[in-house]
Tab-separated table of C-alpha atoms and ligand atoms in Angstrom:
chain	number	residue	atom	x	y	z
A	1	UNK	CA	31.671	-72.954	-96.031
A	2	UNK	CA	33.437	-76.449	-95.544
A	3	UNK	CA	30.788	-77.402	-93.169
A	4	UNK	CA	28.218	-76.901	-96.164
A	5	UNK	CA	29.955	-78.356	-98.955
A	6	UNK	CA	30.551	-81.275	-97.103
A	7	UNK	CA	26.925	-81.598	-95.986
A	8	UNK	CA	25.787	-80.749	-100.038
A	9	UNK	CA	28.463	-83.916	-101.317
A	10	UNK	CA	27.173	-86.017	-98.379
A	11	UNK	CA	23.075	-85.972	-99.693
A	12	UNK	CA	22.039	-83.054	-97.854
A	13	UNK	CA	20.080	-80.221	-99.699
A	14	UNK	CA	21.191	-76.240	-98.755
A	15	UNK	CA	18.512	-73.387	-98.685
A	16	UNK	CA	20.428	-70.063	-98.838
A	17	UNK	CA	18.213	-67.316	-97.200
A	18	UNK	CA	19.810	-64.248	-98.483
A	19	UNK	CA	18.724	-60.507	-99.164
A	20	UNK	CA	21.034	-59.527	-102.273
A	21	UNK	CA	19.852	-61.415	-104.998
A	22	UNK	CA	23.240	-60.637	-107.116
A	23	UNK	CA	25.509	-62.130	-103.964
A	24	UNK	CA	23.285	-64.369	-103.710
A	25	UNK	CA	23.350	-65.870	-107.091
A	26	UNK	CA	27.576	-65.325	-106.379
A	27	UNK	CA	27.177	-67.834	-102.962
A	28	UNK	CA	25.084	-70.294	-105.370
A	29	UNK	CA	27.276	-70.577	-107.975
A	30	UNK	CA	30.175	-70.662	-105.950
A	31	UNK	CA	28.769	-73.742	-103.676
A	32	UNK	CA	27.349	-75.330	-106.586
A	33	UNK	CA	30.924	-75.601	-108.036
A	34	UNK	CA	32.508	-76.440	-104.478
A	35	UNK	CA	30.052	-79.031	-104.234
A	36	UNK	CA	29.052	-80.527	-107.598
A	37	UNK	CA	25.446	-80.649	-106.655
A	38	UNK	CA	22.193	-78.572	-107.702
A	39	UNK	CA	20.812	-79.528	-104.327
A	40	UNK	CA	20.991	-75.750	-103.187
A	41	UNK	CA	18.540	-73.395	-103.428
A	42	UNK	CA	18.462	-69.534	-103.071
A	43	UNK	CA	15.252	-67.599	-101.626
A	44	UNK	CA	15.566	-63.805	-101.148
A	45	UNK	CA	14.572	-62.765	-97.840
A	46	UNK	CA	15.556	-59.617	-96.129
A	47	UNK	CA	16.322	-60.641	-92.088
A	48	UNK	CA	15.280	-57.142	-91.113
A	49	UNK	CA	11.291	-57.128	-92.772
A	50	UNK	CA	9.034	-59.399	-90.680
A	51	UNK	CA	6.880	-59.884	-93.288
A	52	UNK	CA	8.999	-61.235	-95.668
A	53	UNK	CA	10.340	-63.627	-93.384
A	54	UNK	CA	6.955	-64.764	-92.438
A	55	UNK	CA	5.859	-65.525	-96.437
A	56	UNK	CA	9.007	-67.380	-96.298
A	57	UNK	CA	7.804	-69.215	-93.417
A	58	UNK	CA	4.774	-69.766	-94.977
A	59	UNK	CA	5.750	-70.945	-98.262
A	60	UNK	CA	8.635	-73.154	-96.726
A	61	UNK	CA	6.226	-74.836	-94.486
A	62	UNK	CA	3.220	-75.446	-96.819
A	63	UNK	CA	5.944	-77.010	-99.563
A	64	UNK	CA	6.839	-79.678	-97.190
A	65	UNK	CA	10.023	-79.197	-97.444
A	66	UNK	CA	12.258	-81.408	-94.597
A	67	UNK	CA	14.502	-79.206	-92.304
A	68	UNK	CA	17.176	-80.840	-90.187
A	69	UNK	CA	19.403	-78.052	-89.337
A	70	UNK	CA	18.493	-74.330	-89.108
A	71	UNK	CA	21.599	-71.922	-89.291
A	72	UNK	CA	21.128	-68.148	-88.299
A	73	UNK	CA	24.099	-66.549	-89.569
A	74	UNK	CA	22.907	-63.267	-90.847
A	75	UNK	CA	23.745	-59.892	-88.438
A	76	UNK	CA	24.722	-56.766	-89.190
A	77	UNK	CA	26.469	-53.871	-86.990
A	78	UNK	CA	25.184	-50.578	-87.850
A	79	UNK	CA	28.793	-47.928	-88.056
A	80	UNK	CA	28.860	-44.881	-86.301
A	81	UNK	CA	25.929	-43.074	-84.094
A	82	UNK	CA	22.816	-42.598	-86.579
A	83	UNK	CA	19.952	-45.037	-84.999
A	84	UNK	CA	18.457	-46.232	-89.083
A	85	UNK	CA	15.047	-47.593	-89.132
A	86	UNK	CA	13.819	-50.041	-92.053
A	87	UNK	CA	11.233	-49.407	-94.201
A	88	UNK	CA	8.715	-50.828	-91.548
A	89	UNK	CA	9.990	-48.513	-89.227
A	90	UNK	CA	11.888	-50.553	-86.617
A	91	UNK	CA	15.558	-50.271	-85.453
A	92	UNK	CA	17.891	-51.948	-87.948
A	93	UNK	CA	20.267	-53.662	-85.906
A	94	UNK	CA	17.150	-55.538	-83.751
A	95	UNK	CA	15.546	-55.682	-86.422
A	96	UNK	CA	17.775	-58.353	-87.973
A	97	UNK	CA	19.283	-59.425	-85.457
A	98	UNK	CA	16.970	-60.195	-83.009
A	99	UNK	CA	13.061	-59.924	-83.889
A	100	UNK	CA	14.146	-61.653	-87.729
A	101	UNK	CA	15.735	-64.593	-85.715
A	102	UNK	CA	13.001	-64.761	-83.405
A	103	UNK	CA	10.827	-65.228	-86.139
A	104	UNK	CA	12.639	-67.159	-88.646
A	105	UNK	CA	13.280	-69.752	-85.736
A	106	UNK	CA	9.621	-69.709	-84.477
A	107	UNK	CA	8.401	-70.196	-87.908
A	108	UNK	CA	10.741	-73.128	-88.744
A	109	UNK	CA	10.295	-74.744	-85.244
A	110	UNK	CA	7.449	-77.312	-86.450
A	111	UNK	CA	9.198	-78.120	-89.818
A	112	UNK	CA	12.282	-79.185	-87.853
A	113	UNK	CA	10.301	-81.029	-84.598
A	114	UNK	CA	9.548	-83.485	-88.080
A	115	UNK	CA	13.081	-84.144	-88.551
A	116	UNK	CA	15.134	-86.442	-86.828
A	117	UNK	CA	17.433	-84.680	-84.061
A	118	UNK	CA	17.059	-81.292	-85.576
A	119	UNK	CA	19.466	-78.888	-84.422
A	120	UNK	CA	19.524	-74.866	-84.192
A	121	UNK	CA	22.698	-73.065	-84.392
A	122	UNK	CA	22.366	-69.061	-83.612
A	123	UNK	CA	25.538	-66.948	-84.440
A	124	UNK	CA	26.162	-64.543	-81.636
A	125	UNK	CA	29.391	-63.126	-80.610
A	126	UNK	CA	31.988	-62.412	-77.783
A	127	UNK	CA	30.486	-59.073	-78.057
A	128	UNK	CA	27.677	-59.497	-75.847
A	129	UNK	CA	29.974	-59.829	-73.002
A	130	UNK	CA	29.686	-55.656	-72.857
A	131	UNK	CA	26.006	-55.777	-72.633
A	132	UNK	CA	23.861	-57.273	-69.981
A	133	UNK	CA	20.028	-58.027	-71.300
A	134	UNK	CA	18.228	-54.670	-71.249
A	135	UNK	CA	14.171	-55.316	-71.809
A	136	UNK	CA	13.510	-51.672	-71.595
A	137	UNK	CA	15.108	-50.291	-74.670
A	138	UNK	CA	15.032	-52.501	-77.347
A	139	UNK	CA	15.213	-50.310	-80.257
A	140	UNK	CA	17.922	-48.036	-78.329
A	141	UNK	CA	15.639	-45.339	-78.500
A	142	UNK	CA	16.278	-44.036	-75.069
A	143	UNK	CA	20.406	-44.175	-76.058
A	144	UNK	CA	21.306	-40.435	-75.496
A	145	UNK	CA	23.838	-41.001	-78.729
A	146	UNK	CA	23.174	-44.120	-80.799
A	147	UNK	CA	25.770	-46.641	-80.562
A	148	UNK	CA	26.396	-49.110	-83.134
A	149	UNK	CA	28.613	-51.064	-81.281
A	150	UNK	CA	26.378	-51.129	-78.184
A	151	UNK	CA	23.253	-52.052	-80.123
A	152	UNK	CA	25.018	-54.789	-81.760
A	153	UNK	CA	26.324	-56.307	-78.488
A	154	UNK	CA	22.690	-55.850	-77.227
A	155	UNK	CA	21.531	-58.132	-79.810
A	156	UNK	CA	23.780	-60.586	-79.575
A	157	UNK	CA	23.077	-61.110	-76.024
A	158	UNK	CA	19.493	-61.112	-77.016
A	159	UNK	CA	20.274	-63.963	-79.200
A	160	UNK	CA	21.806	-65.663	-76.417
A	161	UNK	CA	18.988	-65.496	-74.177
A	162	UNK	CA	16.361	-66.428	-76.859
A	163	UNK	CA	18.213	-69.691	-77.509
A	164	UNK	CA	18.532	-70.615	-73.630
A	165	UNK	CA	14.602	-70.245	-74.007
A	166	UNK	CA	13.755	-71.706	-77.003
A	167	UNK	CA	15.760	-75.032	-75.663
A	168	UNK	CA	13.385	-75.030	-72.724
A	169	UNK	CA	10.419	-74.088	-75.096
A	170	UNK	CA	10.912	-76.668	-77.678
A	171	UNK	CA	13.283	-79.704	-75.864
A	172	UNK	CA	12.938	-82.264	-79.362
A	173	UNK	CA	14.780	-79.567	-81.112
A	174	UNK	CA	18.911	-79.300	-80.137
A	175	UNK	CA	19.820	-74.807	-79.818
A	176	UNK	CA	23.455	-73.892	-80.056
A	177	UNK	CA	24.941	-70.212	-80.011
A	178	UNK	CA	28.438	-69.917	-81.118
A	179	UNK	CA	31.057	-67.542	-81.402
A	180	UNK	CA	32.453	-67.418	-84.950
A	181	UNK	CA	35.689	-66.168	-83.976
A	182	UNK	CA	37.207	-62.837	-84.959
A	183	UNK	CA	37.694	-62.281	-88.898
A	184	UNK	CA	37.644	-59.123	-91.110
A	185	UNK	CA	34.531	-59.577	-93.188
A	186	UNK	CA	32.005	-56.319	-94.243
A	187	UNK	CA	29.838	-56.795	-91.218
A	188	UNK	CA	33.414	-56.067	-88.459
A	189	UNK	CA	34.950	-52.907	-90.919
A	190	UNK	CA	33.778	-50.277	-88.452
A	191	UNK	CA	34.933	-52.124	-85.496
A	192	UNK	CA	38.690	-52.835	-87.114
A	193	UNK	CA	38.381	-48.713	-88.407
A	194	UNK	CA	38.358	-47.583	-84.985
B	201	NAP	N1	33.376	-61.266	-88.264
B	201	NAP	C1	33.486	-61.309	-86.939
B	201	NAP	O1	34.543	-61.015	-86.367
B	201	NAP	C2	32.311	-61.754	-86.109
B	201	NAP	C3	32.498	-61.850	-84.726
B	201	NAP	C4	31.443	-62.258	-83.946
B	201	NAP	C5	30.235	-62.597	-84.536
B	201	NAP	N2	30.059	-62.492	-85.891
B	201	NAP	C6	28.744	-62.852	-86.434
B	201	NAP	O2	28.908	-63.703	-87.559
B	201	NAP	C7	27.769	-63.563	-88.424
B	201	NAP	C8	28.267	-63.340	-89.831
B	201	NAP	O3	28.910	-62.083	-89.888
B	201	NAP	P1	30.219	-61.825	-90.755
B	201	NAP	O4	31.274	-61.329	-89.870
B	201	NAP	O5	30.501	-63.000	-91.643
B	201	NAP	O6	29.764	-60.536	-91.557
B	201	NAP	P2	29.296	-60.365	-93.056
B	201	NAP	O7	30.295	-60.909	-93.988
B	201	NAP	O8	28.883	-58.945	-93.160
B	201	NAP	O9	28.036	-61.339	-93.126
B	201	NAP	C9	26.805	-60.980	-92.644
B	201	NAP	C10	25.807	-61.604	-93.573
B	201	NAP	O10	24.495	-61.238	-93.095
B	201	NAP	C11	23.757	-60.885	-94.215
B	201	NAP	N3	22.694	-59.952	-93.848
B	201	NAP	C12	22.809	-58.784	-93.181
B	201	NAP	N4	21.610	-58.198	-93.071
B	201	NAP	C13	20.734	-59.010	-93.680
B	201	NAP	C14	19.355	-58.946	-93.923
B	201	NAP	N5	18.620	-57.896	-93.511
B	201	NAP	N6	18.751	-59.967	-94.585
B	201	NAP	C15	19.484	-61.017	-95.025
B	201	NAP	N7	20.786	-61.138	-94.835
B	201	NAP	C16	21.416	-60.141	-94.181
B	201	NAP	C17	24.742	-60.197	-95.151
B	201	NAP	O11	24.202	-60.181	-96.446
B	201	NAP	P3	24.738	-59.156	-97.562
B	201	NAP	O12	25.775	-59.899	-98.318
B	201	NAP	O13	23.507	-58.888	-98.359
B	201	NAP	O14	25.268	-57.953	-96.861
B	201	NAP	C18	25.940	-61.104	-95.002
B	201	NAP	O15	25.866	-62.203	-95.879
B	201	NAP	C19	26.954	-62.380	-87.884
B	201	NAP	O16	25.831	-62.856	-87.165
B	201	NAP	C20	27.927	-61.677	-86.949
B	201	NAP	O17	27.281	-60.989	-85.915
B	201	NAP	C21	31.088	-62.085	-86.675
Protein backbone atom coordinates (compact mmCIF):
# COMPACT_ATOMS: atom_id res chain seq x y z
CA UNK A 1 0.00 0.00 0.00
CA UNK A 2 3.00 2.43 0.83
CA UNK A 3 4.61 1.44 -2.33
CA UNK A 4 1.39 2.86 -4.17
CA UNK A 5 0.70 5.89 -2.35
CA UNK A 6 4.03 6.92 -2.75
CA UNK A 7 4.06 6.21 -6.49
CA UNK A 8 0.24 8.15 -6.70
CA UNK A 9 1.98 11.54 -4.62
CA UNK A 10 5.09 11.13 -6.83
CA UNK A 11 2.97 11.71 -10.53
CA UNK A 12 2.24 8.24 -11.18
CA UNK A 13 -1.40 7.19 -12.12
CA UNK A 14 -2.86 3.64 -10.33
CA UNK A 15 -5.30 1.28 -12.28
CA UNK A 16 -6.94 -1.02 -9.67
CA UNK A 17 -8.03 -4.29 -11.46
CA UNK A 18 -10.43 -5.67 -9.03
CA UNK A 19 -13.54 -8.12 -9.12
CA UNK A 20 -15.80 -6.69 -6.16
CA UNK A 21 -16.97 -3.56 -7.25
CA UNK A 22 -18.09 -2.56 -3.46
CA UNK A 23 -14.22 -3.36 -2.15
CA UNK A 24 -13.26 -1.96 -4.83
CA UNK A 25 -14.81 1.38 -4.53
CA UNK A 26 -13.46 0.76 -0.47
CA UNK A 27 -9.50 0.39 -1.99
CA UNK A 28 -10.34 3.70 -4.14
CA UNK A 29 -11.48 5.75 -1.65
CA UNK A 30 -9.14 4.66 0.76
CA UNK A 31 -5.95 5.42 -1.66
CA UNK A 32 -7.51 8.43 -2.88
CA UNK A 33 -7.43 9.79 0.74
CA UNK A 34 -3.85 8.20 1.47
CA UNK A 35 -2.75 9.85 -1.51
CA UNK A 36 -4.58 13.12 -2.23
CA UNK A 37 -4.80 12.38 -5.88
CA UNK A 38 -7.74 11.30 -8.36
CA UNK A 39 -5.04 9.74 -10.47
CA UNK A 40 -6.48 6.15 -9.66
CA UNK A 41 -8.79 4.38 -11.44
CA UNK A 42 -10.92 1.23 -10.72
CA UNK A 43 -11.93 -1.36 -13.61
CA UNK A 44 -13.83 -4.52 -12.55
CA UNK A 45 -12.31 -7.53 -13.84
CA UNK A 46 -12.72 -10.96 -12.48
CA UNK A 47 -8.89 -12.78 -12.66
CA UNK A 48 -10.62 -16.12 -13.05
CA UNK A 49 -12.94 -15.28 -16.59
CA UNK A 50 -10.62 -15.07 -19.62
CA UNK A 51 -12.83 -13.13 -21.35
CA UNK A 52 -13.17 -10.43 -19.21
CA UNK A 53 -9.65 -10.04 -18.85
CA UNK A 54 -9.17 -10.00 -22.51
CA UNK A 55 -11.96 -6.87 -23.05
CA UNK A 56 -9.85 -5.38 -20.47
CA UNK A 57 -6.92 -5.95 -22.52
CA UNK A 58 -8.56 -4.69 -25.29
CA UNK A 59 -9.99 -1.60 -24.05
CA UNK A 60 -6.70 -0.76 -22.04
CA UNK A 61 -4.67 -1.10 -25.11
CA UNK A 62 -6.84 0.71 -27.73
CA UNK A 63 -7.16 3.84 -25.00
CA UNK A 64 -3.51 4.36 -25.14
CA UNK A 65 -3.13 4.35 -21.93
CA UNK A 66 0.95 4.29 -20.76
CA UNK A 67 1.90 1.27 -18.51
CA UNK A 68 5.20 1.28 -16.67
CA UNK A 69 4.72 -1.25 -14.05
CA UNK A 70 2.34 -4.26 -14.13
CA UNK A 71 1.58 -5.78 -10.59
CA UNK A 72 -0.15 -9.30 -10.37
CA UNK A 73 -1.26 -9.50 -6.94
CA UNK A 74 -4.55 -11.22 -7.14
CA UNK A 75 -4.63 -15.29 -5.99
CA UNK A 76 -6.84 -17.10 -4.23
CA UNK A 77 -6.53 -20.62 -2.28
CA UNK A 78 -9.54 -22.62 -2.64
CA UNK A 79 -10.34 -24.27 1.45
CA UNK A 80 -10.91 -27.71 1.90
CA UNK A 81 -11.20 -30.69 -0.89
CA UNK A 82 -14.18 -29.62 -3.35
CA UNK A 83 -12.29 -28.98 -6.91
CA UNK A 84 -14.98 -25.49 -7.91
CA UNK A 85 -15.11 -24.64 -11.48
CA UNK A 86 -16.09 -20.95 -12.71
CA UNK A 87 -18.78 -20.18 -14.68
CA UNK A 88 -16.63 -20.99 -17.87
CA UNK A 89 -16.00 -24.18 -16.53
CA UNK A 90 -12.29 -24.23 -15.60
CA UNK A 91 -10.60 -24.99 -12.22
CA UNK A 92 -10.77 -21.95 -9.92
CA UNK A 93 -7.55 -21.85 -8.37
CA UNK A 94 -5.66 -22.03 -12.15
CA UNK A 95 -7.98 -20.27 -13.27
CA UNK A 96 -6.87 -17.11 -11.46
CA UNK A 97 -3.94 -17.85 -10.68
CA UNK A 98 -2.29 -19.01 -13.49
CA UNK A 99 -4.18 -18.87 -17.03
CA UNK A 100 -5.65 -14.99 -15.72
CA UNK A 101 -1.91 -13.99 -15.19
CA UNK A 102 -0.85 -15.54 -18.25
CA UNK A 103 -3.18 -13.53 -19.97
CA UNK A 104 -3.34 -10.33 -18.24
CA UNK A 105 0.58 -10.23 -18.69
CA UNK A 106 0.48 -11.30 -22.41
CA UNK A 107 -2.09 -8.77 -23.11
CA UNK A 108 -0.25 -5.87 -21.37
CA UNK A 109 3.20 -6.96 -22.75
CA UNK A 110 3.12 -4.40 -25.85
CA UNK A 111 1.61 -1.49 -23.78
CA UNK A 112 4.56 -1.79 -21.39
CA UNK A 113 7.56 -2.64 -24.26
CA UNK A 114 6.30 1.45 -24.94
CA UNK A 115 7.33 2.46 -21.61
CA UNK A 116 10.58 3.19 -20.45
CA UNK A 117 12.16 0.19 -18.32
CA UNK A 118 8.85 -1.40 -17.66
CA UNK A 119 8.88 -3.83 -15.01
CA UNK A 120 6.59 -7.01 -14.10
CA UNK A 121 6.20 -8.05 -10.62
CA UNK A 122 4.21 -11.60 -10.18
CA UNK A 123 3.17 -12.47 -6.52
CA UNK A 124 3.92 -16.08 -5.87
CA UNK A 125 4.69 -17.63 -2.63
CA UNK A 126 7.05 -19.86 -0.46
CA UNK A 127 4.38 -22.29 -1.11
CA UNK A 128 5.50 -23.58 -4.27
CA UNK A 129 8.43 -25.05 -2.63
CA UNK A 130 5.89 -28.31 -2.00
CA UNK A 131 5.12 -28.59 -5.60
CA UNK A 132 7.41 -29.31 -8.44
CA UNK A 133 5.85 -28.11 -12.06
CA UNK A 134 3.32 -30.79 -13.05
CA UNK A 135 2.20 -30.17 -16.99
CA UNK A 136 -0.07 -33.10 -16.85
CA UNK A 137 -2.76 -32.04 -14.49
CA UNK A 138 -3.39 -28.63 -14.60
CA UNK A 139 -6.84 -28.37 -13.44
CA UNK A 140 -6.08 -31.19 -10.66
CA UNK A 141 -8.49 -33.25 -12.22
CA UNK A 142 -6.59 -36.43 -11.90
CA UNK A 143 -6.10 -35.44 -7.80
CA UNK A 144 -7.75 -38.58 -6.20
CA UNK A 145 -9.09 -35.89 -3.35
CA UNK A 146 -8.88 -32.22 -4.33
CA UNK A 147 -6.43 -30.32 -2.44
CA UNK A 148 -6.64 -26.74 -1.95
CA UNK A 149 -3.46 -26.34 -0.57
CA UNK A 150 -1.74 -28.45 -3.26
CA UNK A 151 -3.46 -26.67 -6.13
CA UNK A 152 -2.50 -23.43 -4.77
CA UNK A 153 1.21 -24.34 -4.41
CA UNK A 154 0.86 -25.73 -8.01
CA UNK A 155 0.05 -22.38 -9.19
CA UNK A 156 2.35 -20.55 -7.62
CA UNK A 157 5.10 -22.52 -9.02
CA UNK A 158 3.39 -22.08 -12.29
CA UNK A 159 3.75 -18.46 -11.80
CA UNK A 160 7.27 -18.90 -11.19
CA UNK A 161 8.05 -20.66 -14.23
CA UNK A 162 5.92 -18.36 -16.51
CA UNK A 163 7.96 -15.36 -15.35
CA UNK A 164 11.48 -17.18 -15.91
CA UNK A 165 9.90 -17.44 -19.53
CA UNK A 166 8.36 -14.43 -20.16
CA UNK A 167 11.95 -12.68 -19.20
CA UNK A 168 13.47 -14.74 -21.98
CA UNK A 169 10.32 -14.08 -24.22
CA UNK A 170 10.14 -10.41 -23.88
CA UNK A 171 14.00 -9.17 -22.59
CA UNK A 172 12.91 -4.97 -22.89
CA UNK A 173 10.46 -5.75 -20.23
CA UNK A 174 12.14 -6.35 -16.37
CA UNK A 175 9.86 -9.89 -14.55
CA UNK A 176 10.11 -10.21 -10.82
CA UNK A 177 8.28 -12.93 -8.58
CA UNK A 178 8.24 -12.22 -4.97
CA UNK A 179 7.29 -13.68 -1.87
CA UNK A 180 4.98 -11.37 0.10
CA UNK A 181 5.81 -12.76 3.32
CA UNK A 182 3.45 -14.54 5.68
CA UNK A 183 0.33 -12.36 6.94
CA UNK A 184 -3.26 -13.30 7.98
CA UNK A 185 -5.37 -11.79 5.24
CA UNK A 186 -8.85 -13.71 3.72
CA UNK A 187 -6.92 -15.45 1.02
CA UNK A 188 -4.35 -17.59 4.15
CA UNK A 189 -7.70 -18.28 6.74
CA UNK A 190 -7.82 -21.94 5.78
CA UNK A 191 -4.18 -22.41 5.98
CA UNK A 192 -3.91 -20.60 9.70
CA UNK A 193 -7.49 -22.88 10.54
CA UNK A 194 -5.67 -25.97 10.19
N1 LIG B 1 -1.01 -13.79 2.92
C1 LIG B 1 0.02 -14.62 2.79
O1 LIG B 1 0.55 -15.15 3.77
C2 LIG B 1 0.59 -14.90 1.42
C3 LIG B 1 1.72 -15.72 1.34
C4 LIG B 1 2.26 -15.98 0.11
C5 LIG B 1 1.70 -15.41 -1.03
N2 LIG B 1 0.59 -14.62 -0.94
C6 LIG B 1 0.05 -14.07 -2.19
O2 LIG B 1 -0.21 -12.68 -2.03
C7 LIG B 1 -1.25 -12.29 -2.95
C8 LIG B 1 -2.29 -11.51 -2.18
O3 LIG B 1 -2.93 -12.38 -1.27
P1 LIG B 1 -3.37 -11.93 0.19
O4 LIG B 1 -2.73 -12.82 1.16
O5 LIG B 1 -3.22 -10.45 0.35
O6 LIG B 1 -4.88 -12.41 0.17
P2 LIG B 1 -6.22 -11.59 0.02
O7 LIG B 1 -6.30 -10.51 1.01
O8 LIG B 1 -7.29 -12.62 -0.04
O9 LIG B 1 -6.02 -10.88 -1.40
C9 LIG B 1 -6.22 -11.54 -2.58
C10 LIG B 1 -6.80 -10.52 -3.52
O10 LIG B 1 -7.03 -11.19 -4.78
C11 LIG B 1 -8.27 -10.77 -5.22
N3 LIG B 1 -8.87 -11.77 -6.09
C12 LIG B 1 -9.07 -13.08 -5.84
N4 LIG B 1 -9.68 -13.67 -6.87
C13 LIG B 1 -9.86 -12.71 -7.79
C14 LIG B 1 -10.46 -12.68 -9.06
N5 LIG B 1 -11.01 -13.79 -9.60
N6 LIG B 1 -10.48 -11.51 -9.75
C15 LIG B 1 -9.96 -10.39 -9.21
N7 LIG B 1 -9.39 -10.35 -8.02
C16 LIG B 1 -9.35 -11.49 -7.30
C17 LIG B 1 -9.12 -10.62 -3.96
O11 LIG B 1 -10.23 -9.81 -4.25
P3 LIG B 1 -11.54 -9.83 -3.32
O12 LIG B 1 -11.36 -8.71 -2.36
O13 LIG B 1 -12.63 -9.58 -4.31
O14 LIG B 1 -11.62 -11.16 -2.66
C18 LIG B 1 -8.12 -9.96 -3.04
O15 LIG B 1 -8.11 -8.56 -3.20
C19 LIG B 1 -1.80 -13.58 -3.56
O16 LIG B 1 -1.29 -13.76 -4.87
C20 LIG B 1 -1.28 -14.67 -2.63
O17 LIG B 1 -1.12 -15.90 -3.27
C21 LIG B 1 0.04 -14.35 0.27
Amino acid sequence: MEFVVFQIKTGGTVHMVCRSKERGEEALKDLQEKSGSSNIHLHLVDMSRPKAIKEFVEKFRSNGTPLNVLINNAGVLMSGDKRTLTEDGLETTFATNSLGVHILTSGLIPVLENSEDPRVIIITSGGMLVQKLDLSDLQFEKMTKFDGTMAYSQTKRQEVIMTAMYAKQYPKVHFSTCHPGWADTAGMIYINNE
